[in-house]
Tab-separated table of C-alpha atoms and ligand atoms in Angstrom:
chain	number	residue	atom	x	y	z
A	1	LEU	CA	5.146	25.549	3.390
A	2	ALA	CA	4.517	22.162	1.607
A	3	SER	CA	6.268	20.338	4.425
A	4	SER	CA	4.054	21.785	7.203
A	5	SER	CA	0.580	21.768	5.172
A	6	ARG	CA	-2.049	19.029	6.317
A	7	PRO	CA	-0.534	15.744	4.895
A	8	ILE	CA	-2.416	13.655	2.224
A	9	HIS	CA	-0.263	10.685	2.862
A	10	GLY	CA	1.060	9.309	6.291
A	11	GLY	CA	4.537	10.073	7.465
A	12	ASN	CA	4.462	13.924	7.182
A	13	LEU	CA	6.664	14.378	10.489
A	14	ASP	CA	7.380	18.158	10.037
A	15	TRP	CA	3.496	18.811	10.070
A	16	ALA	CA	3.079	16.689	13.076
A	17	ALA	CA	6.111	18.039	14.918
A	18	ASN	CA	4.825	21.505	14.536
A	19	ILE	CA	1.431	20.675	16.177
A	20	ALA	CA	3.356	18.423	18.979
A	21	GLY	CA	5.821	21.187	19.663
A	22	CYS	CA	8.860	19.096	19.690
A	23	PRO	CA	11.510	17.816	17.186
A	24	ALA	CA	10.297	15.642	14.391
A	25	HIS	CA	12.705	12.669	15.509
A	26	GLN	CA	10.903	12.439	19.061
A	27	ILE	CA	7.561	11.727	17.273
A	28	LEU	CA	6.368	8.062	17.397
A	29	ASP	CA	4.771	7.784	14.115
A	30	PHE	CA	1.874	5.421	13.434
A	31	SER	CA	0.653	7.187	10.416
A	32	ALA	CA	2.791	5.685	7.771
A	33	SER	CA	2.195	1.850	7.389
A	34	ILE	CA	5.772	0.724	7.048
A	35	ASN	CA	7.577	-2.464	8.445
A	36	PRO	CA	9.189	-1.331	11.661
A	37	LEU	CA	11.768	-3.861	11.409
A	38	GLY	CA	13.349	-2.670	8.431
A	39	PRO	CA	15.129	-1.872	6.143
A	40	SER	CA	17.090	-5.099	6.254
A	41	LEU	CA	21.048	-4.765	6.964
A	42	ARG	CA	21.529	-6.926	3.772
A	43	VAL	CA	19.673	-4.144	1.850
A	44	ILE	CA	21.728	-1.483	3.252
A	45	SER	CA	24.875	-3.218	2.592
A	46	ALA	CA	23.836	-3.956	-1.166
A	47	ILE	CA	23.213	-0.209	-1.523
A	48	GLN	CA	26.718	0.592	-0.083
A	49	GLN	CA	28.439	-1.798	-2.565
A	50	GLN	CA	26.660	-0.533	-5.393
A	51	LEU	CA	27.551	3.101	-4.710
A	52	SER	CA	30.638	2.794	-6.785
A	53	THR	CA	28.600	2.203	-9.983
A	54	ILE	CA	26.600	5.386	-9.886
A	55	ASN	CA	28.784	6.918	-12.522
A	56	GLN	CA	27.092	4.454	-15.134
A	57	TYR	CA	23.598	4.169	-16.401
A	58	PRO	CA	21.713	1.218	-15.035
A	59	THR	CA	21.566	-1.736	-17.237
A	60	PRO	CA	18.444	-1.425	-19.894
A	61	GLY	CA	16.071	-3.990	-19.457
A	62	TYR	CA	16.956	-4.556	-15.827
A	63	ALA	CA	17.375	-8.436	-16.516
A	64	PRO	CA	18.911	-9.456	-13.107
A	65	LEU	CA	16.253	-7.734	-11.204
A	66	CYS	CA	13.376	-8.949	-13.213
A	67	GLN	CA	14.977	-12.582	-12.771
A	68	ALA	CA	15.148	-12.108	-9.057
A	69	LEU	CA	11.478	-10.989	-8.848
A	70	ALA	CA	10.423	-13.688	-11.189
A	71	GLU	CA	12.062	-16.277	-9.187
A	72	PHE	CA	10.405	-14.993	-6.059
A	73	HIS	CA	6.884	-15.119	-7.593
A	74	GLN	CA	7.433	-18.242	-9.806
A	75	VAL	CA	6.516	-16.307	-13.118
A	76	PRO	CA	8.698	-15.808	-16.285
A	77	SER	CA	11.000	-12.882	-16.012
A	78	ASN	CA	9.511	-11.241	-19.032
A	79	TRP	CA	6.253	-10.959	-17.084
A	80	VAL	CA	7.798	-8.612	-14.579
A	81	LEU	CA	8.250	-4.751	-15.196
A	82	PRO	CA	10.244	-2.916	-12.234
A	83	GLY	CA	8.972	0.607	-11.801
A	84	ASN	CA	9.966	3.826	-9.856
A	85	GLY	CA	7.591	2.783	-7.083
A	86	ALA	CA	4.168	1.390	-7.266
A	87	ALA	CA	3.126	4.812	-7.953
A	88	GLU	CA	4.971	5.023	-11.438
A	89	LEU	CA	3.320	1.948	-12.505
A	90	LEU	CA	0.097	3.244	-11.381
A	91	THR	CA	0.489	5.994	-13.952
A	92	TRP	CA	0.668	3.526	-16.741
A	93	ALA	CA	-2.133	1.583	-15.244
A	94	GLY	CA	-4.146	4.785	-15.462
A	95	ARG	CA	-3.152	5.157	-19.189
A	96	ALA	CA	-4.349	1.632	-20.022
A	97	LEU	CA	-7.431	2.077	-18.100
A	98	ALA	CA	-8.297	5.429	-19.798
A	99	GLU	CA	-8.742	3.272	-23.004
A	100	MET	CA	-11.889	1.642	-21.463
A	101	PRO	CA	-15.324	3.074	-21.369
A	102	ALA	CA	-15.071	3.529	-17.633
A	103	THR	CA	-12.990	2.214	-14.530
A	104	VAL	CA	-14.598	1.096	-11.378
A	105	LEU	CA	-12.712	2.495	-8.257
A	106	PRO	CA	-13.641	1.335	-4.940
A	107	VAL	CA	-13.480	3.976	-2.435
A	108	PRO	CA	-12.299	5.303	-0.166
A	109	ALA	CA	-8.913	4.630	-2.117
A	110	PHE	CA	-5.145	5.454	-1.814
A	111	ASN	CA	-5.049	9.075	-3.157
A	112	ASP	CA	-2.699	8.432	-5.918
A	113	TYR	CA	-5.147	6.417	-8.048
A	114	GLU	CA	-7.174	9.619	-8.687
A	115	ARG	CA	-3.858	11.340	-9.840
A	116	ALA	CA	-3.064	8.236	-12.197
A	117	LEU	CA	-6.485	8.005	-13.709
A	118	ALA	CA	-6.948	11.700	-14.137
A	119	ALA	CA	-3.410	12.123	-15.828
A	120	SER	CA	-4.690	10.212	-18.760
A	121	GLY	CA	-8.452	11.222	-18.571
A	122	ALA	CA	-9.857	7.974	-17.584
A	123	VAL	CA	-13.607	7.874	-16.717
A	124	VAL	CA	-13.930	6.840	-13.169
A	125	ASN	CA	-16.929	5.025	-11.588
A	126	ARG	CA	-16.415	5.457	-7.829
A	127	ARG	CA	-18.276	2.863	-5.587
A	128	SER	CA	-18.084	3.131	-1.696
A	129	LEU	CA	-16.845	0.180	0.200
A	130	ILE	CA	-18.359	1.843	3.307
A	131	ASP	CA	-22.175	2.424	3.585
A	132	VAL	CA	-23.694	5.481	5.305
A	133	ALA	CA	-24.010	3.655	8.633
A	134	GLY	CA	-20.061	3.227	8.489
A	135	HIS	CA	-20.555	-0.705	7.684
A	136	LEU	CA	-18.048	-2.267	5.189
A	137	ILE	CA	-19.485	-3.481	1.835
A	138	SER	CA	-17.526	-6.497	0.467
A	139	LEU	CA	-15.888	-6.068	-2.824
A	140	PRO	CA	-17.822	-8.753	-4.776
A	141	ASP	CA	-21.042	-7.307	-3.538
A	142	LEU	CA	-19.794	-3.935	-4.903
A	143	LEU	CA	-19.092	-5.447	-8.408
A	144	THR	CA	-21.897	-7.437	-9.204
A	145	ASP	CA	-23.463	-5.031	-11.969
A	146	VAL	CA	-20.326	-3.854	-13.598
A	147	PRO	CA	-20.921	-3.686	-17.260
A	148	SER	CA	-18.714	-5.944	-19.411
A	149	GLY	CA	-15.660	-4.136	-21.301
A	150	TRP	CA	-14.991	-1.815	-18.142
A	151	GLY	CA	-11.744	-1.513	-16.134
A	152	LEU	CA	-11.285	-1.950	-12.562
A	153	LEU	CA	-8.694	-0.622	-9.978
A	154	CYS	CA	-8.584	-2.241	-6.879
A	155	ASN	CA	-6.439	-2.604	-4.044
A	156	ASN	CA	-5.673	-5.985	-2.021
A	157	PRO	CA	-5.491	-5.800	1.006
A	158	HIS	CA	-7.259	-2.315	0.642
A	159	ASN	CA	-5.964	0.717	2.167
A	160	PRO	CA	-7.414	2.213	4.246
A	161	THR	CA	-10.221	-0.511	5.424
A	162	GLY	CA	-7.648	-3.550	5.641
A	163	GLN	CA	-10.281	-5.640	3.724
A	164	LEU	CA	-8.824	-8.566	2.109
A	165	PHE	CA	-10.628	-10.295	-0.866
A	166	ASP	CA	-10.239	-13.924	-1.916
A	167	PRO	CA	-8.483	-13.987	-5.517
A	168	ALA	CA	-11.318	-16.500	-6.345
A	169	ILE	CA	-13.583	-13.693	-7.177
A	170	LEU	CA	-11.451	-12.691	-9.953
A	171	PRO	CA	-11.901	-15.336	-12.703
A	172	ASP	CA	-15.576	-14.192	-13.120
A	173	LEU	CA	-14.749	-10.421	-13.297
A	174	LEU	CA	-11.762	-11.223	-15.671
A	175	ASP	CA	-14.256	-12.988	-18.071
A	176	ARG	CA	-16.378	-9.780	-17.998
A	177	LEU	CA	-13.953	-6.993	-17.587
A	178	ALA	CA	-11.648	-5.589	-20.192
A	179	LEU	CA	-8.826	-4.838	-17.719
A	180	VAL	CA	-8.267	-5.483	-14.042
A	181	VAL	CA	-5.468	-4.028	-12.150
A	182	VAL	CA	-4.898	-5.174	-8.511
A	183	ASP	CA	-2.552	-3.220	-6.418
A	184	GLU	CA	-0.990	-5.620	-3.992
A	185	SER	CA	1.346	-3.189	-2.243
A	186	PHE	CA	0.646	-4.649	1.372
A	187	MET	CA	0.236	-8.221	0.143
A	188	ASP	CA	3.545	-9.308	1.434
A	189	PHE	CA	2.394	-9.181	4.924
A	190	VAL	CA	-0.512	-11.564	4.195
A	191	ARG	CA	-0.529	-15.204	3.253
A	192	PRO	CA	0.803	-15.913	-0.286
A	193	GLU	CA	-2.124	-17.643	-1.432
A	194	CYS	CA	-4.307	-14.381	-1.365
A	195	SER	CA	-2.315	-12.896	-4.290
A	196	ALA	CA	-3.655	-12.735	-7.758
A	197	ILE	CA	-0.297	-13.361	-9.161
A	198	PRO	CA	-0.931	-17.007	-10.107
A	199	LEU	CA	-3.783	-16.104	-12.322
A	200	VAL	CA	-1.787	-13.660	-14.551
A	201	GLU	CA	-0.448	-16.497	-16.681
A	202	HIS	CA	-4.153	-17.267	-17.574
A	203	TYR	CA	-5.646	-13.749	-17.988
A	204	PRO	CA	-3.855	-11.303	-20.291
A	205	ASN	CA	-6.408	-8.579	-19.017
A	206	LEU	CA	-5.038	-9.027	-15.418
A	207	LEU	CA	-2.256	-6.602	-13.973
A	208	VAL	CA	-0.749	-7.124	-10.553
A	209	ILE	CA	1.148	-4.158	-8.982
A	210	ARG	CA	3.709	-4.735	-6.063
A	211	SER	CA	5.786	-2.400	-3.910
A	212	LEU	CA	8.823	-2.818	-1.789
A	213	THR	CA	7.800	0.439	0.042
A	214	LYS	CA	5.703	-1.186	2.989
A	215	PHE	CA	7.207	-4.622	3.778
A	216	TYR	CA	10.685	-3.958	3.087
A	217	SER	CA	10.584	-0.577	4.569
A	218	LEU	CA	12.078	1.416	1.600
A	219	PRO	CA	9.802	4.184	0.825
A	220	GLY	CA	12.713	6.602	-0.242
A	221	LEU	CA	14.266	4.115	-2.499
A	222	ARG	CA	11.274	4.011	-4.844
A	223	LEU	CA	10.909	0.549	-6.000
A	224	GLY	CA	7.759	-1.221	-7.270
A	225	TYR	CA	6.836	-3.682	-9.970
A	226	ALA	CA	4.104	-4.901	-12.135
A	227	ILE	CA	3.298	-8.480	-13.091
A	228	GLY	CA	1.352	-9.029	-16.312
A	229	HIS	CA	1.237	-10.238	-19.908
A	230	PRO	CA	4.536	-9.370	-21.608
A	231	ASP	CA	2.923	-7.238	-24.497
A	232	ARG	CA	1.340	-5.159	-21.958
A	233	LEU	CA	4.370	-4.548	-20.119
A	234	GLN	CA	6.501	-3.720	-23.372
A	235	GLN	CA	3.701	-1.072	-24.083
A	236	TRP	CA	4.053	0.463	-20.661
A	237	GLN	CA	7.981	0.420	-21.189
A	238	SER	CA	7.662	2.110	-24.610
A	239	TRP	CA	5.583	4.914	-22.800
A	240	ARG	CA	8.096	5.791	-20.182
A	241	ASP	CA	11.857	6.794	-20.006
A	242	PRO	CA	14.651	3.939	-20.359
A	243	TRP	CA	15.920	4.353	-16.874
A	244	ALA	CA	12.766	4.590	-14.508
A	245	VAL	CA	14.686	2.607	-11.677
A	246	ASN	CA	18.019	3.714	-10.425
A	247	SER	CA	20.852	1.204	-9.864
A	248	LEU	CA	20.804	1.387	-6.049
A	249	ALA	CA	17.162	0.453	-6.128
A	250	VAL	CA	17.906	-2.525	-8.270
A	251	ALA	CA	20.744	-3.835	-5.948
A	252	ALA	CA	18.506	-3.078	-2.853
A	253	ALA	CA	15.479	-5.057	-4.508
A	254	ILE	CA	17.536	-8.042	-5.382
A	255	ALA	CA	18.961	-8.169	-1.624
A	256	ALA	CA	15.421	-7.461	-0.276
A	257	VAL	CA	13.380	-10.236	-1.939
A	258	THR	CA	16.234	-12.838	-1.395
A	259	ASP	CA	16.799	-11.966	2.389
A	260	ARG	CA	14.955	-14.877	3.800
A	261	GLU	CA	15.793	-14.118	7.256
A	262	PHE	CA	14.193	-10.591	7.271
A	263	ILE	CA	11.150	-12.042	5.690
A	264	ALA	CA	10.619	-14.708	8.165
A	265	ALA	CA	11.354	-12.230	10.918
A	266	THR	CA	8.939	-9.857	9.657
A	267	HIS	CA	6.178	-12.560	9.474
A	268	ARG	CA	6.907	-13.469	13.101
A	269	TRP	CA	6.605	-10.054	14.505
A	270	TYR	CA	3.504	-9.709	12.273
A	271	ALA	CA	1.748	-12.661	13.607
A	272	ALA	CA	2.470	-11.654	16.999
A	273	SER	CA	1.733	-7.967	16.855
A	274	GLN	CA	-1.300	-7.376	14.314
A	275	PRO	CA	-3.789	-9.423	16.350
A	276	LEU	CA	-2.685	-7.998	19.657
A	277	LEU	CA	-3.130	-4.574	18.529
A	278	HIS	CA	-6.550	-5.261	17.206
A	279	GLY	CA	-7.512	-6.739	20.385
A	280	GLY	CA	-6.074	-3.651	22.390
A	281	LEU	CA	-7.827	-1.223	20.118
A	282	SER	CA	-11.100	-3.087	20.438
A	283	GLN	CA	-10.917	-2.327	24.301
A	284	ILE	CA	-10.584	1.402	23.777
A	285	PRO	CA	-13.929	3.047	24.684
A	286	ASN	CA	-15.731	5.147	21.964
A	287	LEU	CA	-13.544	3.606	19.243
A	288	TYR	CA	-14.776	1.286	16.378
A	289	VAL	CA	-12.002	-0.915	14.828
A	290	TYR	CA	-12.419	-2.305	11.385
A	291	PRO	CA	-11.373	-5.775	11.117
A	292	SER	CA	-8.081	-5.829	9.119
A	293	SER	CA	-5.730	-8.272	7.238
A	294	ALA	CA	-3.137	-5.514	6.761
A	295	ASN	CA	-0.548	-3.877	8.877
A	296	PHE	CA	-2.763	-1.051	9.687
A	297	PHE	CA	-6.183	-0.516	11.127
A	298	LEU	CA	-9.015	1.815	10.178
A	299	LEU	CA	-10.639	3.427	13.261
A	300	ARG	CA	-14.010	5.248	13.789
A	301	SER	CA	-14.863	7.704	16.427
A	302	SER	CA	-17.603	10.213	16.738
A	303	THR	CA	-16.847	11.715	20.284
A	304	PRO	CA	-14.237	12.830	20.279
A	305	SER	CA	-13.684	13.384	16.481
A	306	PHE	CA	-10.726	11.942	15.009
A	307	THR	CA	-9.120	15.335	14.404
A	308	THR	CA	-9.350	16.024	18.178
A	309	ILE	CA	-7.707	12.636	19.080
A	310	GLN	CA	-5.011	13.114	16.558
A	311	HIS	CA	-4.175	16.624	18.032
A	312	GLN	CA	-4.348	15.299	21.674
A	313	LEU	CA	-2.124	12.308	20.935
A	314	LEU	CA	0.381	14.585	19.465
A	315	GLN	CA	0.329	17.285	22.084
A	316	GLU	CA	0.167	15.230	25.149
A	317	HIS	CA	2.047	12.118	24.014
A	318	GLN	CA	4.001	12.901	20.833
A	319	ILE	CA	2.163	10.015	19.115
A	320	PHE	CA	1.314	10.681	15.339
A	321	ILE	CA	-1.745	8.936	13.993
A	322	ARG	CA	-3.206	9.492	10.412
A	323	ASP	CA	-6.515	11.254	10.086
A	324	CYS	CA	-8.471	10.418	7.228
A	325	LEU	CA	-9.546	13.987	5.838
A	326	SER	CA	-7.814	13.207	2.743
A	327	PHE	CA	-10.327	10.530	1.949
A	328	PRO	CA	-13.329	12.463	0.837
A	329	GLU	CA	-15.616	9.457	1.707
A	330	LEU	CA	-14.371	9.265	5.461
A	331	GLY	CA	-13.674	12.823	6.936
A	332	VAL	CA	-13.443	13.867	10.558
A	333	ASN	CA	-14.649	10.676	12.274
A	334	TYR	CA	-12.121	8.372	10.840
A	335	GLY	CA	-8.352	7.721	11.525
A	336	ARG	CA	-5.746	5.046	10.728
A	337	VAL	CA	-2.866	3.356	12.793
A	338	ALA	CA	-0.147	1.282	11.594
A	339	VAL	CA	1.075	-1.858	13.572
A	340	LYS	CA	4.429	-1.250	15.044
A	341	ARG	CA	6.463	-3.288	17.659
A	342	PRO	CA	4.955	-4.457	20.834
A	343	PRO	CA	6.240	-1.723	23.201
A	344	GLU	CA	5.163	0.918	20.839
A	345	ASN	CA	1.723	-0.479	20.166
A	346	GLN	CA	1.494	-0.747	24.041
A	347	ARG	CA	2.411	3.224	24.241
A	348	LEU	CA	-0.246	3.951	21.649
A	349	LEU	CA	-3.050	1.971	23.459
A	350	ALA	CA	-2.245	3.655	26.748
A	351	ALA	CA	-2.384	7.076	25.135
A	352	LEU	CA	-5.512	6.121	23.292
A	353	GLN	CA	-6.993	4.885	26.534
A	354	LEU	CA	-6.469	8.458	28.150
A	355	VAL	CA	-7.585	10.319	25.209
A	356	CYS	CA	-10.922	8.284	24.410
A	357	GLY	CA	-11.760	7.318	27.815
A	358	LEU	CA	-12.499	10.835	28.704
B	401	PLP	C1	-2.369	1.069	-1.679
B	401	PLP	C2	-1.028	1.747	-1.985
B	401	PLP	N1	-0.461	1.509	-3.332
B	401	PLP	C3	0.703	2.055	-3.518
B	401	PLP	C4	1.299	2.860	-2.794
B	401	PLP	C5	2.529	3.548	-3.109
B	401	PLP	O1	3.747	2.613	-3.294
B	401	PLP	P1	5.088	3.156	-3.723
B	401	PLP	O2	5.784	3.545	-2.487
B	401	PLP	O3	5.649	1.819	-4.096
B	401	PLP	O4	4.784	4.163	-4.785
B	401	PLP	C6	0.705	3.209	-1.468
B	401	PLP	C7	1.529	4.062	-0.468
B	401	PLP	O5	0.952	4.327	0.512
B	401	PLP	C8	-0.293	2.580	-1.011
B	401	PLP	O6	-1.068	2.851	0.163
């Protein structure tokens, strides 16, 4: 059964419930890195109001949505292309990158990059962000010798390490490389000045991909967008079907990026909870916590292995954390946990203390 086979993404609660021996709704899920405050009530009500229009096609071109996203990021609206989640836009990024002699992919990486690059036969040059001793390598160090004319697909902040790079490293790369795609699916949690979006108007070979999945807590709705040169976005549009985004997602996205209260509440929760969880995890015996700028932490443990920790947390505490077996470079000693609300984070810390302290 697909639903109960080992998950390659976070959030497979059926698989977890099977191991925990309890119903899926009783599981406390730290495996998917989704904002626990969302989705916002304004988004839910925008979807409800839009329901009466589902007997019509969405408006071609998605002008109101492009306008809302453009205002949000202070770019012209023809520099925005909405998509069926960041994952759909990664497919077109993969097709564009397949035109390059090779594309550098820092690994470990979000699984779907391999799918998107393979779909168009892109040549992939994988470079590890973690050395054999488990130490992090910084992105600039990884990219010093990339031949000019190549492509780069990177992620900022990076899933699963949480590493954040300074966009100031990009101009030098953009002068040398033919195409740079930066997936900023987790960037909304971070300071806005860390985004590469202000560089896009100066570099037609830079594409930024964003997602409403994580920060706005809308994985089931499927809404992402690309920001880049209009010629490239028109080319991507010509490659795909005319109605990639449904009208409920359009209404939800406009409501989401204009919901200042939800955005501010999320930043307040994040500023309080993220460093606190980092501090708590750092106290757990036999566990190494990678420094992270994102709403998740990569963890390493050799004894017990992460698979053991994951199973014990499920069976004894109904807590689900993500193993990293689907990242070929990581394996049994690595795991990832999301940041949730303070009481939930405390439950995780207390359970980890028991499981890892043995
Ligand atoms: C780095 C990264 N990019 C993109 C996505 C997918 O985003 P979306 O749901 O918008 O397709 C994920 C989901 O886990 C992710 O981790």
